[in-house]
Structures are given as structure tokens and as C-alpha cells.
Coordinates of C-alpha atoms and ligand atoms in Angstrom, one line a residue:
Chain A
X1 CA 0.0 0.0 0.0
X2 CA 1.3 3.4 -0.9
X3 CA 2.2 5.9 1.9
X4 CA -0.6 8.1 0.6
X5 CA -3.2 5.4 1.2
X6 CA -1.7 4.6 4.5
X7 CA -2.1 8.1 5.7
X8 CA -5.7 8.0 4.4
X9 CA -6.3 4.9 6.4
X10 CA -4.8 6.5 9.5
X11 CA -7.0 9.6 9.1
X12 CA -10.1 7.5 8.5
X13 CA -9.3 5.5 11.7
X14 CA -8.9 8.7 13.7
X15 CA -12.2 10.0 12.3
X16 CA -14.0 6.8 13.2
X17 CA -12.5 6.9 16.7
X18 CA -13.5 10.5 17.1
X19 CA -17.1 9.9 16.0
X20 CA -17.6 6.8 18.0
X21 CA -15.9 8.2 21.0
X22 CA -17.8 11.5 21.0
X23 CA -21.1 9.9 20.2
X24 CA -20.5 7.2 22.8
X25 CA -19.7 9.7 25.5
X26 CA -22.6 12.0 24.7
X27 CA -24.9 9.0 24.2
X28 CA -23.9 7.8 27.7
X29 CA -24.4 11.2 29.2
X30 CA -27.9 11.2 27.8
X31 CA -28.7 7.5 27.8
X32 CA -27.6 6.7 31.4
X33 CA -29.9 9.0 33.2
X34 CA -32.7 8.3 30.8
X35 CA -32.3 4.6 31.3
X36 CA -32.3 5.0 35.1
X37 CA -35.4 7.1 34.9
X38 CA -37.1 4.5 32.7
X39 CA -36.2 1.8 35.2
X40 CA -37.5 3.6 38.3
X41 CA -40.6 5.5 37.1
X42 CA -42.7 2.5 36.0
X43 CA -45.8 1.5 37.9
X44 CA -44.9 0.0 41.3
X45 CA -41.2 1.2 40.9
X46 CA -39.2 3.3 43.2
X47 CA -40.3 6.7 41.9
X48 CA -43.5 5.9 40.0
X49 CA -44.4 8.4 37.3
X50 CA -46.4 6.6 34.7
X51 CA -46.9 9.6 32.4
X52 CA -43.2 10.3 32.1
X53 CA -42.5 6.6 31.8
X54 CA -45.0 6.2 29.0
X55 CA -43.9 9.3 27.0
X56 CA -40.2 8.5 27.3
X57 CA -40.9 4.9 26.4
X58 CA -42.7 5.9 23.2
X59 CA -40.0 8.4 22.2
X60 CA -37.2 5.9 22.8
X61 CA -39.0 3.3 20.8
X62 CA -39.7 5.7 17.9
X63 CA -36.0 6.6 17.7
X64 CA -34.9 3.0 17.9
X65 CA -37.3 1.8 15.2
X66 CA -36.1 4.4 12.7
X67 CA -33.5 3.0 10.4
X68 CA -30.2 4.8 11.0
X69 CA -29.7 6.1 7.5
X70 CA -33.2 7.6 7.6
X71 CA -32.5 9.1 11.0
X72 CA -29.4 10.8 9.6
X73 CA -31.3 12.4 6.8
X74 CA -34.4 13.2 8.8
X75 CA -32.5 15.2 11.5
X76 CA -30.3 17.2 9.1
X77 CA -32.0 20.5 10.2
X78 CA -31.3 19.7 13.8
X79 CA -27.7 18.7 13.0
X80 CA -27.3 22.1 11.2
X81 CA -28.7 23.9 14.2
X82 CA -26.3 22.2 16.6
X83 CA -23.0 22.2 14.6
X84 CA -23.7 24.9 12.0
X85 CA -23.2 22.4 9.2
X86 CA -24.9 19.2 8.1
X87 CA -21.8 17.6 6.6
X88 CA -18.5 16.4 7.9
X89 CA -17.2 14.2 10.7
X90 CA -18.3 16.5 13.5
X91 CA -21.8 16.9 12.0
X92 CA -22.0 13.1 11.9
X93 CA -21.7 12.9 15.6
X94 CA -25.1 14.4 16.0
X95 CA -27.1 11.6 14.4
X96 CA -24.8 9.0 15.9
X97 CA -25.6 10.5 19.4
X98 CA -29.3 10.7 18.7
X99 CA -29.2 7.0 17.8
X100 CA -27.0 6.1 20.8
X101 CA -29.1 7.8 23.5
X102 CA -32.2 5.5 23.2
X103 CA -30.1 2.5 22.6
X104 CA -28.0 3.0 25.7
X105 CA -31.1 4.1 27.7
X106 CA -32.7 0.7 27.0
X107 CA -29.6 -1.2 27.9
X108 CA -29.2 0.7 31.2
X109 CA -32.9 0.3 32.0
X110 CA -32.5 -3.5 31.5
X111 CA -29.4 -3.7 33.7
X112 CA -31.0 -1.6 36.5
X113 CA -34.1 -3.7 36.4
X114 CA -32.0 -6.8 36.9
X115 CA -31.0 -5.6 40.3
X116 CA -32.6 -7.9 43.0
X117 CA -35.7 -6.2 44.5
X118 CA -34.6 -7.5 47.8
X119 CA -31.7 -5.1 47.8
X120 CA -34.0 -2.1 47.2
X121 CA -36.3 -3.3 50.0
X122 CA -33.4 -3.8 52.4
X123 CA -32.2 -0.2 51.6
X124 CA -35.8 1.1 52.1
X125 CA -35.9 -0.7 55.4
X126 CA -32.8 1.2 56.4
X127 CA -34.4 4.5 55.7
X128 CA -32.7 5.2 52.3
X129 CA -34.2 8.0 50.1
X130 CA -35.1 7.0 46.6
X131 CA -32.1 8.9 45.2
X132 CA -29.8 7.2 47.7
X133 CA -31.1 3.9 46.4
X134 CA -30.4 4.9 42.8
X135 CA -26.9 6.1 43.6
X136 CA -25.8 3.6 46.2
X137 CA -27.7 0.5 45.3
X138 CA -29.0 0.4 41.7
X139 CA -26.0 2.0 39.9
X140 CA -23.2 0.1 41.7
X141 CA -25.1 -3.2 41.5
X142 CA -25.9 -2.7 37.8
X143 CA -22.5 -1.3 36.9
X144 CA -21.1 -4.5 35.4
X145 CA -24.2 -5.0 33.2
X146 CA -24.1 -1.3 32.2
X147 CA -20.5 -1.6 31.1
X148 CA -21.3 -4.7 29.0
X149 CA -24.1 -2.8 27.4
X150 CA -21.9 0.2 26.7
X151 CA -19.4 -2.1 25.0
X152 CA -22.2 -3.4 22.8
X153 CA -23.3 0.2 22.1
X154 CA -19.7 1.2 21.1
X155 CA -19.5 -1.8 18.7
X156 CA -22.8 -0.8 17.2
X157 CA -21.7 2.8 16.8
X158 CA -18.7 1.6 14.8
X159 CA -21.2 -0.1 12.4
X160 CA -23.4 3.0 12.2
X161 CA -20.4 5.3 11.7
X162 CA -19.7 3.5 8.4
X163 CA -23.0 4.8 7.1
X164 CA -22.4 8.5 7.8
X165 CA -20.2 8.6 4.8
X166 CA -23.6 9.5 3.2
X167 CA -23.4 12.9 4.8
X168 CA -19.6 13.3 4.3
X169 CA -18.9 12.0 7.7
X170 CA -15.7 10.3 6.7
X171 CA -14.2 7.5 8.7
X172 CA -13.3 3.9 7.9
X173 CA -16.6 2.9 6.3
X174 CA -16.5 5.8 4.0
X175 CA -12.9 5.0 3.0
X176 CA -13.8 1.5 2.2
X177 CA -16.7 2.4 0.0
X178 CA -14.9 5.2 -1.9
X179 CA -11.5 3.6 -2.4
X180 CA -12.1 -0.1 -1.9
X181 CA -15.4 -0.4 -3.7
X182 CA -15.8 2.5 -6.1
X183 CA -12.2 2.7 -7.2
X184 CA -11.8 -1.0 -6.8
X185 CA -8.7 -1.1 -4.6
X186 CA -9.2 -4.5 -2.9
X187 CA -6.2 -3.9 -0.6
X188 CA -7.8 -0.8 0.8
X189 CA -11.0 -2.7 1.4
X190 CA -9.0 -5.4 3.2
X191 CA -7.1 -2.9 5.3
X192 CA -10.3 -1.2 6.3
X193 CA -12.0 -4.4 7.3
X194 CA -8.9 -5.5 9.2
X195 CA -8.7 -2.2 11.2
X196 CA -12.5 -2.5 12.0
X197 CA -12.0 -6.1 13.2
X198 CA -9.2 -5.0 15.4
X199 CA -11.1 -2.0 16.8
X200 CA -14.2 -4.1 17.6
X201 CA -12.0 -6.8 19.2
X202 CA -10.2 -4.2 21.4
X203 CA -13.4 -2.6 22.5
X204 CA -15.1 -5.9 23.2
X205 CA -12.2 -7.4 25.1
X206 CA -11.6 -4.2 27.0
X207 CA -15.2 -3.8 27.9
X208 CA -15.6 -7.3 29.0
X209 CA -12.5 -7.1 31.1
X210 CA -13.7 -4.0 32.8
X211 CA -17.2 -5.5 33.4
X212 CA -15.7 -8.6 34.9
X213 CA -13.5 -6.5 37.2
X214 CA -16.4 -4.6 38.7
X215 CA -18.6 -7.6 39.0
X216 CA -18.2 -9.1 42.5
X217 CA -21.2 -11.4 42.2
X218 CA -19.4 -14.6 41.3
X219 CA -15.9 -14.3 42.6
X220 CA -13.6 -17.2 42.3
X221 CA -11.1 -17.4 45.1
Chain B
X1 CA -43.0 -1.7 72.4
X2 CA -44.8 -2.8 69.2
X3 CA -48.6 -2.8 69.2
X4 CA -50.7 -4.2 66.4
X5 CA -54.2 -2.8 66.6
X6 CA -56.7 -4.6 64.4
X7 CA -54.2 -4.7 61.5
X8 CA -55.6 -5.7 58.2
X9 CA -54.1 -6.1 54.8
X10 CA -55.9 -6.9 51.6
X11 CA -54.4 -7.4 48.3
X12 CA -56.4 -7.0 45.2
X13 CA -56.9 -10.5 43.9
X14 CA -56.3 -11.3 40.3
X15 CA -59.8 -10.9 38.9
X16 CA -61.5 -12.7 41.8
X17 CA -62.0 -11.7 45.4
X18 CA -59.4 -9.7 47.2
X19 CA -56.8 -11.7 49.2
X20 CA -57.0 -11.1 52.9
X21 CA -53.4 -11.5 53.9
X22 CA -54.0 -10.1 57.4
X23 CA -57.4 -10.2 59.1
X24 CA -57.6 -8.1 62.3
X25 CA -54.4 -8.8 64.1
X26 CA -54.1 -7.4 67.6
X27 CA -51.0 -8.2 69.6
X28 CA -48.3 -6.6 71.6
X29 CA -44.6 -7.2 71.5
X30 CA -43.0 -6.4 74.8
X31 CA -39.7 -4.5 75.2
X32 CA -36.6 -6.7 75.3
X33 CA -38.4 -10.0 74.4
X34 CA -37.9 -12.3 71.5
X35 CA -41.3 -12.6 69.9
X36 CA -41.8 -15.4 67.5
X37 CA -44.5 -15.6 64.8
X38 CA -45.1 -19.0 63.3
X39 CA -47.4 -20.1 60.5
X40 CA -47.6 -22.1 57.4
X41 CA -46.6 -20.7 54.0
X42 CA -49.0 -18.0 53.0
X43 CA -50.3 -17.5 56.5
X44 CA -49.3 -13.8 56.4
X45 CA -46.2 -13.8 58.5
X46 CA -44.0 -11.7 56.2
X47 CA -46.9 -9.3 55.6
X48 CA -47.3 -8.9 59.3
X49 CA -43.6 -8.4 60.0
X50 CA -43.4 -5.9 57.1
X51 CA -46.2 -3.7 58.5
X52 CA -43.9 -2.8 61.4
X53 CA -41.6 -0.7 59.2
X54 CA -44.3 0.0 56.7
X55 CA -42.7 -1.9 53.9
X56 CA -46.3 -3.1 53.7
X57 CA -49.0 -0.6 54.5
X58 CA -51.9 -2.0 56.4
X59 CA -55.3 -1.4 54.7
X60 CA -56.9 -1.3 58.2
X61 CA -55.9 -0.8 61.8
X62 CA -52.7 0.6 63.2
X63 CA -49.1 -0.4 64.0
X64 CA -47.6 1.5 66.9
X65 CA -43.9 1.5 67.6
X66 CA -43.0 3.0 70.9
X67 CA -46.4 4.7 70.8
X68 CA -45.8 6.2 67.3
X69 CA -48.3 5.3 64.6
X70 CA -46.0 4.2 61.9
X71 CA -48.6 4.6 59.2
X72 CA -49.2 8.2 60.0
X73 CA -45.6 9.4 59.5
X74 CA -44.7 11.4 56.5
X75 CA -41.9 10.1 54.2
X76 CA -39.0 11.8 56.0
X77 CA -40.2 10.9 59.5
X78 CA -40.8 7.3 58.3
X79 CA -37.2 7.1 57.0
X80 CA -36.0 8.3 60.4
X81 CA -38.2 5.8 62.2
X82 CA -37.0 3.0 60.0
X83 CA -33.4 3.6 61.0
X84 CA -34.4 2.4 64.4
X85 CA -35.8 -0.8 63.1
X86 CA -33.1 -3.3 61.9
X87 CA -34.2 -6.1 59.5
X88 CA -32.6 -9.3 58.3
X89 CA -33.8 -11.4 55.5
X90 CA -34.0 -15.1 54.4
X91 CA -31.8 -14.4 51.3
X92 CA -29.6 -11.9 53.2
X93 CA -30.0 -9.1 50.6
X94 CA -26.4 -7.9 50.8
X95 CA -24.9 -5.6 48.3
X96 CA -22.7 -7.7 46.1
X97 CA -20.6 -4.7 45.0
X98 CA -19.6 -3.9 48.6
X99 CA -17.3 -5.8 50.9
X100 CA -18.4 -7.0 54.3
X101 CA -17.2 -3.8 55.8
X102 CA -19.0 -1.8 53.2
X103 CA -22.2 -3.6 53.7
X104 CA -22.2 -3.0 57.5
X105 CA -21.2 0.6 56.9
X106 CA -24.0 1.1 54.4
X107 CA -26.9 2.1 56.7
X108 CA -24.5 4.6 58.5
X109 CA -23.6 6.1 55.1
X110 CA -27.2 6.5 54.4
X111 CA -27.6 8.3 57.7
X112 CA -24.8 10.6 56.7
X113 CA -22.2 9.6 59.3
X114 CA -18.6 10.6 58.6
X115 CA -15.9 8.0 57.8
X116 CA -14.2 8.0 61.2
X117 CA -17.4 7.6 63.1
X118 CA -18.5 4.8 60.7
X119 CA -15.3 2.9 61.2
X120 CA -15.6 3.2 65.0
X121 CA -19.0 1.7 64.8
X122 CA -18.5 -1.0 62.2
X123 CA -15.3 -2.7 63.6
X124 CA -16.8 -3.7 66.9
X125 CA -19.9 -5.0 65.1
X126 CA -17.7 -7.3 62.9
X127 CA -16.1 -8.5 66.2
X128 CA -19.5 -9.2 67.7
X129 CA -20.6 -11.4 64.8
X130 CA -17.2 -13.0 64.5
X131 CA -16.3 -11.7 61.0
X132 CA -13.3 -9.4 61.7
X133 CA -11.1 -11.6 59.5
X134 CA -13.6 -11.3 56.5
X135 CA -13.7 -7.6 56.7
X136 CA -12.5 -7.0 53.1
X137 CA -14.2 -10.0 51.5
X138 CA -17.2 -9.7 49.1
X139 CA -20.5 -11.5 49.9
X140 CA -19.9 -13.9 47.0
X141 CA -16.9 -15.2 49.0
X142 CA -18.9 -16.1 52.1
X143 CA -20.9 -19.0 53.3
X144 CA -24.6 -18.6 54.0
X145 CA -24.1 -18.4 57.7
X146 CA -21.4 -15.8 57.3
X147 CA -23.7 -13.8 55.0
X148 CA -26.4 -13.8 57.6
X149 CA -23.9 -12.6 60.2
X150 CA -23.1 -9.7 57.9
X151 CA -26.8 -9.1 57.6
X152 CA -27.1 -9.1 61.4
X153 CA -24.2 -6.7 61.8
X154 CA -25.7 -4.4 59.2
X155 CA -29.0 -4.5 60.9
X156 CA -27.5 -3.6 64.2
X157 CA -25.3 -0.8 62.9
X158 CA -27.7 2.1 63.4
X159 CA -28.4 0.9 67.0
X160 CA -32.0 -0.1 66.4
X161 CA -34.5 -0.6 69.1
X162 CA -36.1 -3.6 67.3
X163 CA -34.7 -6.3 65.0
X164 CA -37.1 -7.9 62.5
X165 CA -36.1 -11.3 61.2
X166 CA -37.9 -12.7 58.2
X167 CA -37.1 -16.4 58.0
X168 CA -33.5 -15.5 58.8
X169 CA -32.4 -19.1 59.1
X170 CA -34.5 -20.8 56.5
X171 CA -31.8 -20.9 53.9
X172 CA -29.2 -22.4 56.3
X173 CA -28.3 -25.9 57.4
X174 CA -29.3 -27.0 60.9
X175 CA -25.9 -26.4 62.5
X176 CA -25.5 -22.9 61.0
X177 CA -29.1 -22.2 62.0
X178 CA -28.2 -23.1 65.6
X179 CA -25.2 -20.7 65.6
X180 CA -27.2 -17.8 64.1
X181 CA -30.0 -18.4 66.7
X182 CA -27.5 -18.4 69.5
X183 CA -26.1 -15.1 68.1
X184 CA -29.6 -13.6 68.1
X185 CA -30.3 -14.8 71.6
X186 CA -26.9 -13.4 72.7
X187 CA -27.7 -10.0 71.1
X188 CA -31.1 -10.0 72.7
X189 CA -29.6 -10.5 76.1
X190 CA -26.5 -8.3 75.9
X191 CA -28.1 -5.3 74.1
X192 CA -31.6 -5.8 75.4
X193 CA -32.8 -5.6 71.8
X194 CA -36.4 -6.5 71.1
X195 CA -36.6 -9.1 68.4
X196 CA -39.5 -10.1 66.2
X197 CA -38.8 -13.3 64.4
X198 CA -40.9 -15.2 61.9
X199 CA -40.5 -18.8 60.9
X200 CA -42.3 -21.9 59.8
X201 CA -40.2 -24.0 62.1
X202 CA -41.3 -24.7 65.7
X203 CA -37.7 -25.7 66.5
X204 CA -36.6 -22.1 66.0
X205 CA -39.4 -20.8 68.3
X206 CA -38.5 -23.4 70.9
X207 CA -34.8 -22.5 70.7
X208 CA -34.9 -18.8 71.4
X209 CA -38.4 -17.2 71.6
X210 CA -40.0 -16.0 74.8
X211 CA -43.4 -15.6 73.4
X212 CA -45.0 -16.9 70.2
X213 CA -48.0 -16.1 68.1
X214 CA -49.5 -18.6 65.7
X215 CA -50.8 -17.3 62.4
X216 CA -53.3 -19.1 60.2
X217 CA -55.0 -17.6 57.2
X218 CA -54.2 -14.1 58.2
X219 CA -55.6 -14.5 61.7
X220 CA -53.8 -15.0 65.0
X221 CA -55.1 -18.2 66.3
X222 CA -53.0 -18.6 69.4
X223 CA -50.5 -16.4 71.4
X224 CA -48.7 -16.9 74.6
X225 CA -45.6 -17.9 76.5
X226 CA -43.6 -20.3 74.5
X227 CA -43.5 -22.9 77.2
X228 CA -47.3 -22.8 77.7
X229 CA -48.0 -22.9 74.0
X230 CA -45.6 -25.8 73.7
X231 CA -47.0 -27.8 76.6
X232 CA -50.7 -26.9 76.1
X233 CA -51.2 -26.1 72.5
X234 CA -54.9 -25.2 72.1
X235 CA -55.4 -24.6 68.4
X236 CA -55.2 -27.4 65.8
X237 CA -52.5 -25.7 63.8
X238 CA -50.4 -25.1 66.9
X239 CA -50.7 -28.8 67.8
X240 CA -49.5 -29.8 64.5
X241 CA -46.5 -27.5 64.7
X242 CA -45.7 -28.8 68.2
X243 CA -46.1 -32.4 67.2
X244 CA -43.7 -31.7 64.3
X245 CA -40.8 -31.1 66.8
X246 CA -41.8 -33.5 69.6
X247 CA -42.4 -36.3 67.1
X248 CA -46.1 -36.8 68.0
X249 CA -47.7 -37.2 71.3
X250 CA -48.0 -40.9 72.1
X251 CA -46.9 -44.0 70.4
X252 CA -49.7 -45.7 68.5
X253 CA -49.6 -48.8 70.8
X254 CA -50.3 -46.5 73.8
X255 CA -53.0 -44.3 72.3
X256 CA -54.9 -47.3 71.0
X257 CA -55.6 -48.5 74.5
X258 CA -56.9 -45.1 75.8
X259 CA -60.5 -44.1 76.0
X260 CA -61.4 -40.4 76.2
X261 CA -62.0 -38.6 79.5
X262 CA -62.0 -40.0 83.0
X263 CA -64.9 -40.0 85.4
X264 CA -63.5 -42.2 88.1
X265 CA -63.7 -45.5 86.2
X266 CA -60.6 -47.4 85.2
X267 CA -57.1 -45.9 85.4
X268 CA -56.6 -42.3 84.2
X269 CA -53.7 -41.6 81.9
X270 CA -51.9 -38.4 82.9
X271 CA -49.4 -36.3 81.1
X272 CA -47.2 -34.6 83.6
X273 CA -44.9 -31.8 82.5
X274 CA -41.8 -30.8 84.4
X275 CA -39.9 -27.6 83.7
X276 CA -36.7 -26.1 84.9
X277 CA -35.9 -26.9 88.6
X278 CA -38.9 -29.2 88.8
X279 CA -37.4 -31.4 86.2
X280 CA -35.2 -32.9 88.9
X281 CA -37.9 -33.4 91.5
X282 CA -38.6 -37.0 92.3
X283 CA -42.3 -36.6 91.5
X284 CA -43.1 -40.1 90.5
X285 CA -41.8 -41.7 93.7
X286 CA -43.5 -39.0 95.8
X287 CA -46.8 -39.8 94.1
X288 CA -46.6 -43.5 94.6
X289 CA -45.4 -43.2 98.2
X290 CA -47.7 -40.4 99.4
X291 CA -50.9 -41.4 97.5
X292 CA -50.3 -45.1 97.2
X293 CA -50.7 -45.0 93.4
X294 CA -49.4 -47.6 91.0
X295 CA -47.7 -45.6 88.3
X296 CA -47.1 -47.2 85.0
X297 CA -44.9 -45.1 82.7
X298 CA -46.2 -45.3 79.2
X299 CA -44.1 -42.7 77.5
X300 CA -41.6 -40.1 78.4
X301 CA -39.2 -37.5 76.8
X302 CA -36.9 -34.8 77.9
X303 CA -36.5 -31.7 75.7
X304 CA -35.3 -28.2 76.0
X305 CA -37.1 -24.9 75.6
X306 CA -34.8 -21.9 75.4
X307 CA -32.1 -24.0 76.9
X308 CA -34.2 -24.9 80.0
X309 CA -34.9 -28.6 80.3
X310 CA -38.4 -29.8 80.4
X311 CA -39.8 -33.2 80.3
X312 CA -43.1 -34.9 79.7
X313 CA -44.2 -38.2 81.2
X314 CA -47.3 -40.1 80.3
X315 CA -48.3 -42.3 83.1
X316 CA -51.2 -44.6 83.8
X317 CA -52.2 -44.1 87.5
X318 CA -53.7 -47.1 89.1
X319 CA -55.4 -46.7 92.4
X320 CA -58.6 -45.5 94.2
X321 CA -60.3 -42.5 92.4
X322 CA -60.0 -40.4 95.6
X323 CA -56.2 -40.9 95.8
X324 CA -55.9 -40.0 92.1
X325 CA -57.9 -36.8 92.6
X326 CA -55.7 -35.6 95.5
X327 CA -52.6 -36.5 93.4
X328 CA -54.0 -34.4 90.6
X329 CA -54.5 -31.4 92.8
X330 CA -51.0 -31.8 94.3
X331 CA -49.6 -31.8 90.8
X332 CA -51.4 -28.7 89.6
X333 CA -50.6 -26.8 92.8
X334 CA -46.9 -27.5 92.3
X335 CA -46.5 -25.7 89.0
X336 CA -46.1 -29.1 87.3
X337 CA -48.3 -29.2 84.2
X338 CA -50.8 -32.0 84.4
X339 CA -53.4 -33.0 81.9
X340 CA -55.8 -36.0 81.9
X341 CA -55.4 -37.6 78.5
X342 CA -58.0 -40.2 79.0
X343 CA -58.3 -43.5 80.8
X344 CA -57.6 -47.1 80.4
X345 CA -60.9 -49.0 80.8
X346 CA -61.1 -51.3 83.8
X347 CA -61.4 -54.4 81.6
X348 CA -58.1 -53.6 79.9
X349 CA -56.5 -52.8 83.3
X350 CA -57.4 -56.2 84.5
X351 CA -56.2 -57.8 81.3
X352 CA -53.0 -55.6 81.1
Ligands
ATP1 N1 -47.9 -8.3 46.8 C1 -48.9 -9.2 46.9 N2 -49.9 -9.2 46.1 C2 -50.9 -10.1 46.3 N3 -51.0 -11.0 47.2 C3 -50.0 -11.0 48.1 C4 -48.8 -10.1 48.0 N4 -48.0 -10.4 49.0 C5 -48.5 -11.5 49.7 N5 -49.7 -11.8 49.1 C6 -50.6 -12.9 49.6 O1 -50.8 -12.7 51.0 C7 -50.8 -13.9 51.7 C8 -49.7 -13.8 52.8 O2 -48.4 -13.7 52.3 P1 -47.1 -13.7 53.2 O3 -46.0 -13.5 52.3 O4 -47.3 -12.8 54.3 O5 -47.1 -15.2 53.7 P2 -46.0 -15.9 54.7 O6 -46.7 -16.4 55.9 O7 -44.8 -15.0 54.9 O8 -45.6 -17.1 53.8 P3 -44.1 -17.8 53.5 O9 -43.9 -18.7 54.7 O10 -44.4 -18.6 52.2 O11 -43.1 -16.7 53.4 C9 -50.5 -15.0 50.7 O12 -51.7 -15.6 50.4 C10 -49.9 -14.3 49.5 O13 -50.3 -14.9 48.3
MG2 MG1 -42.8 -15.0 54.1

């Protein structure tokens, strides 16, 4: 591969990392609290608020059932409002984040709901406030599951990020399409796929290791 | 200390009639005692226990803790009141993400104590329950008995006035159960802590409770001093629980010969109960010498209630009806339990 192509590959990798990293972070900032709220506001939950729960649930489902490529196009006005432009790598972070928030929210909700009700009850019996239960019981006990979910979200974001080439987002997927496919440079395609595989492996392995580390539920001594 | 005043709890049934989990429970738990509640599965034991700290709100009646109507407190006052009520659970409910130390410190963190004060409180508690060497272990690394010890230490951390135990030993083997019960009895004595304990095992009641209430279908069918309930169970359910640990009353061969009641005909069959110091009195020889009775021992057993020995003897008392009557009054005036189980008809006496 020519040095030129190598530098293209390096740029594309950085762009992907930037998009996935930023969208992952922003998605977590939005999805984590939303997921916790979804988990505690249902009927019979810690802080029941059925109206909020219903509305948030519908919005999350709507966002999740929209195909990503349609989401990208549909929210172009919003993207322009936020970043001042609708094309480019940074602009692509907006639809990625919009897709990540509900995805992460559902994952977090699931992990929080997995926490044994007995623990919530024990904390209530000790006079804990609902927010103390969220901070000191639900989040620490769900942490391992949340980390696994975030790993899954990051891997999915890598996949989504390949599609944002459609709005000039750049990144590895874009490189693969434009050079590997349209200009028929199979070695570029191969290199892109290889880098993607390595990235996904690293994220998956790292995420799992972290999740295992914080999980004290089945310790082997 | 704790008063239940006509406590009722109804759950909306699925489609059908509502479930009456508690049906007018009135009872009082006295300060410093270990109060046992026994009943079969679904009798309402957990529901009753959980009304004390309002984990379950009664749909009727009141629960008073030290004179405070727990149901009338607002959210903040209830949280404050709950701190003074420790609770341990069948499945321990420890936080898996915290060490032993962290679990015991948890209620104190919730109460906003600072680190130094928490440490000063937690370390002696770990000592008390014998887990100082497991301080930095996680619950997953402990046995069931050790987990329950953590649960107990955690429940005691905020210096509660009452300790509620929901089937605290049901997940443990008999030996571990014994050690946990001894720990509870020890805490009750040393700290003067009032304990309410629910179980479906009479053996647990017998081991450490002072008084017991028997629950059946949401109603309290019997209540009293453990010894009395044990020796003279009145309700059918109670009898079955008692028989469960004493292994039944009489051997088949004995009960087959006995006819009900005694009106002066034949030889009465008596059950004499000894307790504590009486257990060592030579009652039998006294009866036979002073009243001239022929005592035929049909069945006997020695057992313990709260560590105090008690024994039951089933005897057939042969002799004049007058002598038997004076022996009976001697027995009942001597704090020995006595009960006429029936009589052996004269024909059988002659034959036997
Ligand atoms: N949340 C609930 N909703 C509906 N019914 C309930 C609920 N909780 C308990 N019940 C019913 O109330 C009754 C008493 O239940 P409770 O748990 O107090 O029994 P228990 O004596 O503790 O039984 P166990 O020994 O099995 O724990 C049962 O018939 C049960 O089905
Ligand atoms: Mg129960």
C-alpha cells in the first residue's frame, strides 16, 4: 500500500474513533440518566411516574425503530442547528448520538431492572431515600451490566459510523466504500476491514474485562 | 413496644375476590423480648412483619412502635423511624458490590455519618458477629451463615430498638441455624434488643423465643408464653407444629388403649410436664409413696425450651379414684403441668 493510502487509512481510523468516542460519550451522558429514569418510574417502581415513563418509552421506541440512515437524513435540520453544518465528521456525531441515546437508555434500563428487588427493599428498610437507592444500590449493582451494554453500544456505533459517509462523515466505512469499492482497490478494502475487526476486538475485550473487574457477584477465590 | 391494633391487609386478587393476607391482628410485642411468629406458607407472616416498618402498609388498623403510629408518619419521618428498626432477610440481601465492611457501613452512610465515626461503629460489630477476618471480602466469597452474620451486623449498625427477622435461618443448614439463633439470643440478652422473628419451624421458636403467636389464614389463632403454648397447644394448627418437633404425642400402641376422659372409672392416663428446677424433683416416687398409686410409665421424653430442660411423662395411674384426685390437685398446685389424656378402661387394666 502506498504511503498516501496509509495516511488516508490513519486519518479515517482517527475520524471513526472521534465519531464513535464522542457519540459514545454523549450518548452515555444522555442514555444513562434516561435509562435509570425509565427503570425507576414504572408502575410499582421506586419513583413511579407513569406519564413520564409512557412518554419517554414511546419516544425511545420511535427513535430505535427508525433505520439509522433515515434518521441521519431526517434530522439534518437539527444537525445544522447544533453544529452549524450538516456535513462532515463532527456533524455526523449528532445523528450518531441521537441513535446512541435511546439504545444506551434501554440497555441501562435493562441492567438496572436486573438488580434484585430484595436489595431495594433492604435499603428502604434502612431509611434510604429513593435517590440514595439509585446512587448507592442500583448503579453500583448494575455497573457490570451497564459496562457490558456500553461495550455493545460502542461496537454498534462503529457499524453506524460506516453509514455516515452519506453525509460526508468520513471514517473507515467511507474510505472502504470510496476507495475499496468505487475505485476497486481491494487492498484498501481489506485494510479497512482489518482495522475494523481489530477495533471491535479491542473494544469488546476491554469492555468485558472492565465489566468482569467490577462484577463481585461470582468471585472465584 | 410494638402494638398491632386490628391490623388488616388486603391485596387486590387477580380478577377474583381480594386476598385477605391479614385479618384483624391485635397483639403486643414487649420490650426486650424475642417474639416469634409461626405459621404455614401464605399465613401472612411476612406481611405482618413488614407492616412494622411500613414496607407493607396495612389497609386497616394501626401499628404503633413505641407509641408512634408508623402509618401516620410522612416520608421523611418514616425514614427516620426505619433507621431504628433493623431487619434481616432469608436471602440476606447484601450488596454484592460492597465488601463485608462496606455492607455493614451502608446504613450509616445512608444516615450521613462521617468516615471515622462509621469505622468506629463497624469494627466492633464485625467483632460481635465474629467476622473481623472477613472484613474486606465480598459477599460472594462467604458461606450462607457468614452472609447472615453480615446481615445481622448491618441491621445492628444504626443501633436499632427492634430487630425484625424474616425467615432468617430458612436458607441455612441446621448447624448454622443453631449458631445464628445463638447469636440472636446473645444480642437480645446483651443489648436488650427486642426481636420479632418469623419462621415456619417450631424448633426455631423453641430454641430462642420468649413468646409466640401462631398465624393461620391471616388470623392470630394462638398467642402466649412459648412454654405454655408448647405444653398446652390449644389450636389445631399449633398442635401440628408442636407435634412436628416433639415427634407426635403418644406411640400408636399406647393411644390405641386409651378411651377419652376420666370419670373415676378405670385408670386415668396423665401427662405430667416438668420444667426447669422441677425437672429434677422425684415426683413419681412421691406420688406413689404419698398417694399409694401404681404408676405405670407409658411414654416419656426430655426436651429443651430456650435452653431450659423440660420433660413430659405419660403415666397410667392405678389406684382409688380419691387418691388419684388428690394427686392431681397436688400436681397442679406444684407448677407441674398435668393433663388428663383419658383413661384405660377397667377391663383392659385387668387384662393388662
Ligand atoms: N404483593 C402481593 N400481592 C398479592 N398478594 C400477596 C402479595 N404479597 C403477599 N400476598 C398474599 O398474602 C398472603 C400472605 O403472604 P405472606 O408472604 O405474608 O405469607 P408468609 O406467611 O410469609 O408465607 P411464607 O412462609 O411462604 O413466606 C398470601 O396468600 C400471599 O399470596
Ligand atoms: Mg414469608
